[in-house]
């Protein structure tokens, strides 16, 4: 199994936990040297915080764990394309790579709605989207279908 798919499976497990807790099912995993070093998930409902996105918590917790604000030797995997807030934090932390599952046509900031990386950010992380896209998108679709009922 390829590393990106393997890591996205871990992120999907976190997304399922977020959904079970009543949050939008988004999960994130940070990998370095082929190893998972951190897992997070959306906790906006749990914490009553609008900024408790999986990616933002992953950025903060990884920086604290590694004792550095520069994470260029890390890859962040997230089940949904990051929003502008999260994409900005990922760029500020200088992640080497960003890998996401489902595209986010409503507020995706790495290519769907707009691409934050086109606005002079440097250094730019490598971005790969669409990894296990159907599995990631299905979790979100089912979550919002249940909310509408």
XYZ file of N, CA, C and O in Angstrom:
596
model
N 0.845 -1.190 0.000
C 0.000 0.000 0.000
C 0.889 1.251 0.000
O 1.888 1.313 0.695
N 0.491 2.212 -0.765
C 1.251 3.447 -0.836
C 1.099 4.245 0.451
O 0.050 4.223 1.101
N 2.130 4.999 0.795
C 2.139 5.765 2.042
C 0.977 6.753 2.119
O 0.324 6.850 3.156
N 0.693 7.476 1.030
C -0.386 8.466 1.082
C -1.724 7.818 1.399
O -2.492 8.330 2.218
N -2.011 6.692 0.793
C -3.275 6.002 1.068
C -3.313 5.472 2.498
O -4.322 5.576 3.183
N -2.193 4.916 2.946
C -2.127 4.394 4.315
C -2.385 5.498 5.336
O -3.174 5.325 6.275
N -1.755 6.637 5.151
C -1.943 7.752 6.081
C -3.362 8.307 6.007
O -3.937 8.707 7.020
N -3.944 8.312 4.807
C -5.309 8.810 4.680
C -6.291 7.877 5.386
O -7.296 8.345 5.939
N -6.015 6.581 5.420
C -6.856 5.661 6.185
C -6.851 6.043 7.669
O -7.881 5.998 8.343
N -5.693 6.442 8.174
C -5.608 6.900 9.573
C -6.419 8.182 9.767
O -7.118 8.337 10.774
N -6.325 9.098 8.814
C -7.099 10.343 8.897
C -8.600 10.048 8.837
O -9.389 10.684 9.552
N -8.995 9.094 8.021
C -10.411 8.702 7.947
C -10.908 8.147 9.284
O -12.046 8.414 9.681
N -10.064 7.402 9.978
C -10.453 6.884 11.296
C -10.714 8.040 12.255
O -11.682 8.014 13.032
N -9.883 9.073 12.200
C -10.102 10.257 13.040
C -11.378 10.985 12.636
O -12.132 11.462 13.489
N -11.629 11.059 11.345
C -12.851 11.718 10.859
C -14.092 10.990 11.376
O -15.066 11.632 11.792
N -14.053 9.679 11.377
C -15.199 8.902 11.899
C -15.425 9.194 13.386
O -16.565 9.307 13.839
N -14.349 9.330 14.131
C -14.481 9.673 15.550
C -15.094 11.062 15.725
O -15.925 11.270 16.610
N -14.703 12.001 14.889
C -15.282 13.349 14.944
C -16.777 13.284 14.656
O -17.588 13.890 15.365
N -17.154 12.551 13.634
C -18.564 12.407 13.287
C -19.362 11.753 14.398
O -20.479 12.191 14.710
N -18.803 10.737 15.026
C -19.491 10.055 16.128
C -19.689 10.986 17.318
O -20.646 10.818 18.084
N -18.831 11.982 17.456
C -18.936 12.945 18.558
C -19.819 14.144 18.199
O -19.951 15.073 18.985
N -20.396 14.121 16.986
C -21.299 15.197 16.587
C -20.652 16.318 15.813
O -21.291 17.322 15.506
N -19.374 16.170 15.486
C -18.680 17.190 14.708
C -18.682 16.827 13.234
O -18.929 15.671 12.866
N -18.366 17.787 12.399
C -18.180 17.506 10.984
C -17.016 16.513 10.888
O -15.953 16.740 11.483
N -17.214 15.402 10.172
C -16.207 14.336 10.158
C -14.986 14.665 9.301
O -14.886 14.294 8.134
N -14.066 15.384 9.909
C -12.788 15.692 9.268
C -11.688 15.239 10.212
O -11.728 15.545 11.407
N -10.741 14.516 9.664
C -9.620 14.042 10.456
C -8.302 14.421 9.806
O -8.241 14.635 8.589
N -7.267 14.509 10.619
C -5.935 14.850 10.117
C -4.888 13.977 10.798
O -5.058 13.570 11.950
N -3.823 13.742 10.050
C -2.690 12.965 10.547
C -1.429 13.682 10.091
O -1.363 14.176 8.966
N -0.442 13.735 10.965
C 0.867 14.277 10.589
C 1.845 13.110 10.556
O 1.903 12.306 11.488
N 2.596 13.058 9.462
C 3.554 11.981 9.242
C 4.943 12.563 9.041
O 5.106 13.633 8.465
N 5.920 11.842 9.573
C 7.326 12.188 9.342
C 8.100 10.893 9.231
O 7.926 9.993 10.064
N 8.919 10.773 8.218
C 9.739 9.573 7.996
C 8.902 8.298 7.968
O 9.304 7.261 8.493
N 7.708 8.388 7.386
C 6.863 7.211 7.233
C 6.089 6.804 8.469
O 5.411 5.781 8.462
N 6.168 7.596 9.530
C 5.505 7.261 10.794
C 4.469 8.318 11.158
O 4.715 9.511 10.997
N 3.340 7.872 11.678
C 2.341 8.797 12.205
C 2.896 9.381 13.494
O 3.273 8.648 14.403
N 2.966 10.706 13.568
C 3.433 11.316 14.809
C 2.307 12.020 15.559
O 2.466 12.333 16.734
N 1.170 12.245 14.872
C 0.067 12.941 15.530
C -1.226 12.703 14.762
O -1.211 12.631 13.537
N -2.334 12.589 15.506
C -3.671 12.444 14.914
C -4.589 13.457 15.571
O -4.549 13.622 16.792
N -5.408 14.098 14.773
C -6.393 15.036 15.310
C -7.681 14.927 14.503
O -7.707 14.322 13.430
N -8.719 15.546 15.016
C -10.011 15.568 14.325
C -10.733 16.857 14.690
O -10.362 17.522 15.668
N -11.747 17.187 13.915
C -12.553 18.359 14.230
C -13.123 18.234 15.636
O -13.617 17.167 16.020
N -13.078 19.319 16.386
C -13.649 19.354 17.736
C -14.375 20.679 17.975
O -14.420 21.174 19.093
N -14.935 21.245 16.910
C -15.631 22.530 17.033
C -16.820 22.427 17.988
O -17.010 23.299 18.833
N -17.606 21.385 17.858
C -18.763 21.197 18.741
C -18.317 20.874 20.157
O -18.812 21.446 21.123
N -17.392 19.945 20.257
C -16.903 19.502 21.561
C -16.330 20.656 22.383
O -16.609 20.793 23.571
N -15.544 21.513 21.746
C -14.874 22.611 22.443
C -15.628 23.941 22.362
O -15.192 24.918 22.961
N -16.681 23.981 21.558
C -17.405 25.236 21.301
C -16.459 26.325 20.804
O -16.531 27.478 21.227
N -15.567 25.929 19.906
C -14.588 26.851 19.333
C -14.667 26.800 17.810
O -14.525 25.726 17.225
N -14.837 27.931 17.158
C -14.892 27.916 15.697
C -13.560 27.568 15.048
O -13.523 27.200 13.876
N -12.471 27.667 15.774
C -11.153 27.371 15.217
C -10.682 25.946 15.497
O -9.553 25.602 15.123
N -11.481 25.116 16.090
C -11.056 23.756 16.447
C -11.167 22.809 15.250
O -11.770 21.742 15.312
N -10.547 23.222 14.147
C -10.482 22.384 12.950
C -9.355 21.370 13.135
O -8.342 21.664 13.784
N -9.508 20.216 12.529
C -8.506 19.153 12.643
C -7.120 19.637 12.234
O -6.130 19.364 12.919
N -7.053 20.381 11.124
C -5.750 20.816 10.620
C -5.089 21.831 11.538
O -3.888 21.758 11.791
N -5.862 22.776 12.027
C -5.290 23.813 12.886
C -4.753 23.195 14.174
O -3.653 23.531 14.629
N -5.497 22.259 14.740
C -5.011 21.581 15.949
C -3.778 20.742 15.645
O -2.852 20.664 16.453
N -3.733 20.141 14.447
C -2.553 19.354 14.070
C -1.318 20.240 13.958
O -0.238 19.861 14.422
N -1.474 21.412 13.363
C -0.345 22.345 13.239
C 0.167 22.720 14.627
O 1.363 22.621 14.914
N -0.728 23.151 15.499
C -0.335 23.603 16.837
C 0.297 22.475 17.653
O 1.351 22.654 18.262
N -0.346 21.322 17.658
C 0.144 20.212 18.476
C 1.459 19.639 17.956
O 2.321 19.247 18.740
N 1.625 19.600 16.633
C 2.885 19.096 16.072
C 4.033 20.038 16.408
O 5.126 19.589 16.777
N 3.799 21.329 16.283
C 4.851 22.302 16.623
C 5.263 22.153 18.086
O 6.461 22.180 18.405
N 4.287 21.977 18.967
C 4.613 21.793 20.392
C 5.339 20.472 20.621
O 6.319 20.419 21.359
N 4.864 19.417 19.992
C 5.469 18.097 20.156
C 6.926 18.079 19.694
O 7.800 17.527 20.376
N 7.195 18.702 18.549
C 8.544 18.672 17.991
C 9.414 19.827 18.468
O 10.622 19.847 18.213
N 8.811 20.794 19.143
C 9.570 21.919 19.670
C 10.077 22.865 18.601
O 11.127 23.494 18.767
N 9.338 22.966 17.504
C 9.729 23.872 16.425
C 8.490 24.357 15.695
O 7.492 23.647 15.628
N 8.583 25.553 15.146
C 7.449 26.074 14.379
C 7.579 25.762 12.900
O 6.682 26.047 12.119
N 8.697 25.178 12.501
C 8.917 24.827 11.103
C 8.837 23.314 10.930
O 9.620 22.580 11.513
N 7.900 22.886 10.126
C 7.592 21.461 9.991
C 7.841 20.968 8.570
O 7.093 20.154 8.040
N 8.917 21.441 7.968
C 9.187 21.132 6.564
C 9.465 19.659 6.303
O 9.335 19.200 5.165
N 9.815 18.910 7.331
C 10.062 17.484 7.148
C 8.822 16.647 7.451
O 8.896 15.427 7.557
N 7.666 17.301 7.553
C 6.410 16.620 7.862
C 5.409 16.776 6.724
O 5.449 17.743 5.971
N 4.506 15.808 6.657
C 3.374 15.861 5.740
C 2.110 15.832 6.573
O 2.006 15.052 7.520
N 1.151 16.697 6.231
C -0.150 16.663 6.887
C -1.147 16.053 5.917
O -1.190 16.423 4.736
N -1.896 15.093 6.411
C -2.949 14.417 5.662
C -4.272 14.832 6.274
O -4.447 14.745 7.492
N -5.202 15.266 5.450
C -6.499 15.694 5.953
C -7.581 15.196 4.997
O -7.384 15.162 3.785
N -8.703 14.789 5.556
C -9.749 14.174 4.751
C -10.511 15.162 3.877
O -11.180 14.753 2.937
N -10.415 16.450 4.167
C -11.089 17.485 3.383
C -10.087 18.595 3.074
O -9.320 19.004 3.955
N -10.116 19.099 1.855
C -9.251 20.202 1.468
C -9.337 21.338 2.483
O -10.432 21.765 2.847
N -8.216 21.843 2.971
C -8.231 22.879 4.004
C -8.906 24.180 3.570
O -8.815 24.603 2.414
N -9.552 24.804 4.554
C -10.158 26.123 4.374
C -9.046 27.178 4.406
O -7.892 26.854 4.696
N -9.358 28.453 4.151
C -8.313 29.489 4.179
C -7.564 29.580 5.506
O -6.332 29.740 5.510
N -8.273 29.472 6.627
C -7.611 29.551 7.935
C -6.596 28.426 8.093
O -5.439 28.659 8.482
N -7.018 27.213 7.781
C -6.141 26.058 7.970
C -5.006 26.034 6.951
O -3.867 25.712 7.292
N -5.307 26.399 5.709
C -4.257 26.447 4.692
C -3.196 27.476 5.077
O -1.995 27.227 4.927
N -3.620 28.613 5.615
C -2.671 29.625 6.065
C -1.778 29.121 7.183
O -0.568 29.366 7.189
N -2.364 28.400 8.125
C -1.571 27.849 9.228
C -0.580 26.796 8.724
O 0.567 26.740 9.187
N -1.011 25.979 7.780
C -0.140 24.949 7.211
C 1.052 25.598 6.496
O 2.195 25.168 6.654
N 0.783 26.645 5.731
C 1.854 27.361 5.035
C 2.784 28.032 6.049
O 4.010 27.961 5.922
N 2.202 28.673 7.084
C 3.020 29.350 8.098
C 3.935 28.368 8.819
O 5.059 28.718 9.195
N 3.476 27.137 9.002
C 4.282 26.114 9.672
C 5.302 25.470 8.735
O 6.131 24.680 9.174
N 5.221 25.812 7.466
C 6.153 25.322 6.457
C 6.147 23.804 6.292
O 7.203 23.172 6.121
N 4.949 23.218 6.347
C 4.852 21.788 6.052
C 5.443 21.534 4.676
O 5.267 22.334 3.756
N 6.109 20.405 4.537
C 6.688 20.048 3.243
C 5.639 19.608 2.246
O 5.757 19.891 1.048
N 4.609 18.922 2.736
C 3.548 18.414 1.860
C 2.204 18.534 2.558
O 2.121 18.430 3.784
N 1.161 18.680 1.737
C -0.228 18.626 2.184
C -0.921 17.625 1.278
O -0.873 17.757 0.053
N -1.564 16.629 1.882
C -2.302 15.630 1.122
C -3.729 15.635 1.660
O -3.934 15.524 2.868
N -4.703 15.800 0.760
C -6.086 15.796 1.217
C -6.923 14.827 0.404
O -6.541 14.417 -0.688
N -8.069 14.487 0.973
C -8.977 13.532 0.345
C -9.989 14.218 -0.547
O -9.800 14.351 -1.755
N -11.090 14.679 0.056
C -12.181 15.291 -0.706
C -11.875 16.746 -1.017
O -11.312 17.468 -0.193
N -12.260 17.155 -2.219
C -12.156 18.568 -2.589
C -13.274 19.330 -1.903
O -14.353 18.795 -1.662
N -13.004 20.598 -1.570
C -13.942 21.423 -0.809
C -14.377 22.606 -1.679
O -13.770 23.672 -1.634
N -15.440 22.402 -2.455
C -15.853 23.439 -3.404
C -16.457 24.663 -2.724
O -16.554 25.715 -3.326
N -16.830 24.530 -1.461
C -17.426 25.663 -0.741
C -16.381 26.620 -0.168
O -16.591 27.820 -0.143
N -15.256 26.069 0.342
C -14.243 26.967 0.908
C -12.831 26.391 0.846
O -11.974 26.746 1.644
N -12.570 25.533 -0.114
C -11.232 24.952 -0.256
C -10.218 25.983 -0.717
O -10.433 26.685 -1.704
N -9.116 26.068 -0.008
C -8.111 27.100 -0.280
C -6.838 26.558 -0.912
O -5.825 27.251 -0.969
N -6.880 25.317 -1.393
C -5.711 24.768 -2.078
C -6.079 24.302 -3.490
O -5.543 23.319 -3.987
N -7.027 25.019 -4.088
C -7.341 24.735 -5.476
C -8.808 24.735 -5.850
O -9.154 25.046 -6.977
N -9.699 24.389 -4.936
C -11.111 24.289 -5.307
C -11.786 25.649 -5.434
O -12.257 26.013 -6.508
N -11.862 26.403 -4.368
C -12.451 27.741 -4.416
C -11.402 28.741 -4.909
O -11.649 29.553 -5.780
N -10.227 28.666 -4.332
C -9.065 29.432 -4.780
C -7.831 28.705 -4.272
O -7.933 27.729 -3.539
N -6.663 29.177 -4.687
C -5.417 28.538 -4.276
C -4.551 29.553 -3.539
O -3.960 30.438 -4.152
N -4.496 29.410 -2.226
C -3.699 30.309 -1.391
C -2.241 30.379 -1.841
O -1.592 31.412 -1.705
N -1.740 29.297 -2.404
C -0.332 29.239 -2.792
C -0.012 30.144 -3.978
O 1.158 30.408 -4.255
N -1.039 30.652 -4.653
C -0.812 31.570 -5.769
C -0.550 32.997 -5.303
O -0.252 33.864 -6.104
N -0.660 33.246 -4.006
C -0.557 34.601 -3.487
C 0.796 34.888 -2.840
O 0.877 35.560 -1.825
N 1.867 34.360 -3.398
C 3.205 34.723 -2.965
C 3.707 34.046 -1.707
O 4.699 34.476 -1.156
N 3.031 33.027 -1.221
C 3.540 32.336 -0.046
C 4.834 31.616 -0.399
O 4.993 31.100 -1.498
N 5.755 31.599 0.550
C 7.023 30.943 0.297
C 7.614 30.479 1.611
O 7.607 31.251 2.571
N 8.101 29.285 1.747
C 8.100 28.257 0.716
C 6.707 27.634 0.564
O 5.894 27.683 1.479
N 6.476 27.059 -0.581
C 5.188 26.449 -0.880
C 5.261 24.947 -0.620
O 6.175 24.285 -1.104
N 4.297 24.404 0.116
C 4.285 22.945 0.277
C 3.829 22.278 -1.019
O 3.124 22.879 -1.830
N 4.252 21.064 -1.216
C 3.710 20.266 -2.310
C 2.294 19.867 -1.907
O 2.059 19.530 -0.740
N 1.359 19.883 -2.839
C -0.035 19.575 -2.539
C -0.497 18.443 -3.437
O -0.260 18.455 -4.642
N -1.172 17.484 -2.829
C -1.766 16.377 -3.575
C -3.187 16.186 -3.065
O -3.403 15.959 -1.870
N -4.154 16.297 -3.930
C -5.551 16.130 -3.549
C -6.168 14.894 -4.169
O -5.630 14.315 -5.107
N -7.313 14.491 -3.625
C -8.069 13.386 -4.185
C -7.662 12.006 -3.709
O -8.069 11.008 -4.297
N -6.903 11.912 -2.631
C -6.487 10.604 -2.108
C -7.647 10.007 -1.313
O -8.148 10.631 -0.375
N -8.097 8.832 -1.715
C -9.285 8.180 -1.133
C -10.470 9.158 -1.127
O -11.251 9.217 -0.184
N -10.574 9.911 -2.203
C -11.578 10.970 -2.306
C -12.992 10.475 -2.061
O -13.759 11.104 -1.322
N -13.375 9.360 -2.668
C -14.759 8.899 -2.528
C -15.082 8.515 -1.088
O -16.165 8.826 -0.588
N -14.148 7.878 -0.390
C -14.377 7.511 1.005
C -14.511 8.748 1.891
O -15.375 8.828 2.750
N -13.639 9.725 1.652
C -13.676 10.966 2.434
C -14.958 11.744 2.161
O -15.609 12.236 3.094
N -15.338 11.851 0.904
C -16.543 12.593 0.532
C -17.800 11.904 1.063
O -18.738 12.583 1.512
N -17.826 10.575 1.045
C -18.998 9.842 1.527
C -19.257 10.116 3.009
O -20.407 10.300 3.419
N -18.209 10.160 3.817
C -18.383 10.484 5.246
C -19.074 11.829 5.424
O -19.989 11.976 6.240
N -18.642 12.808 4.667
C -19.209 14.158 4.764
C -20.648 14.181 4.254
O -21.534 14.758 4.887
N -20.887 13.530 3.131
C -22.234 13.486 2.555
C -23.218 12.853 3.523
O -24.320 13.371 3.747
N -22.838 11.722 4.117
C -23.709 11.050 5.080
C -23.962 11.905 6.305
O -25.078 11.955 6.816
N -22.937 12.597 6.788
C -23.074 13.462 7.954
C -24.103 14.563 7.698
O -25.011 14.773 8.514
N -23.968 15.239 6.570
C -24.883 16.358 6.294
C -26.278 15.866 5.914
O -27.272 16.551 6.190
N -26.386 14.694 5.346
C -27.702 14.103 5.054
C -28.455 13.855 6.361
O -29.637 14.166 6.486
N -27.757 13.345 7.367
C -28.380 13.092 8.677
C -28.804 14.412 9.331
O -29.856 14.476 9.964
N -28.000 15.435 9.192
C -28.340 16.745 9.792
C -29.600 17.338 9.167
O -30.376 17.995 9.853
N -29.792 17.114 7.868
C -30.949 17.679 7.176
C -32.248 16.976 7.546
O -33.322 17.526 7.349
N -32.175 15.754 8.039
C -33.397 15.000 8.395
C -34.047 15.520 9.633
O -33.568 16.080 10.505
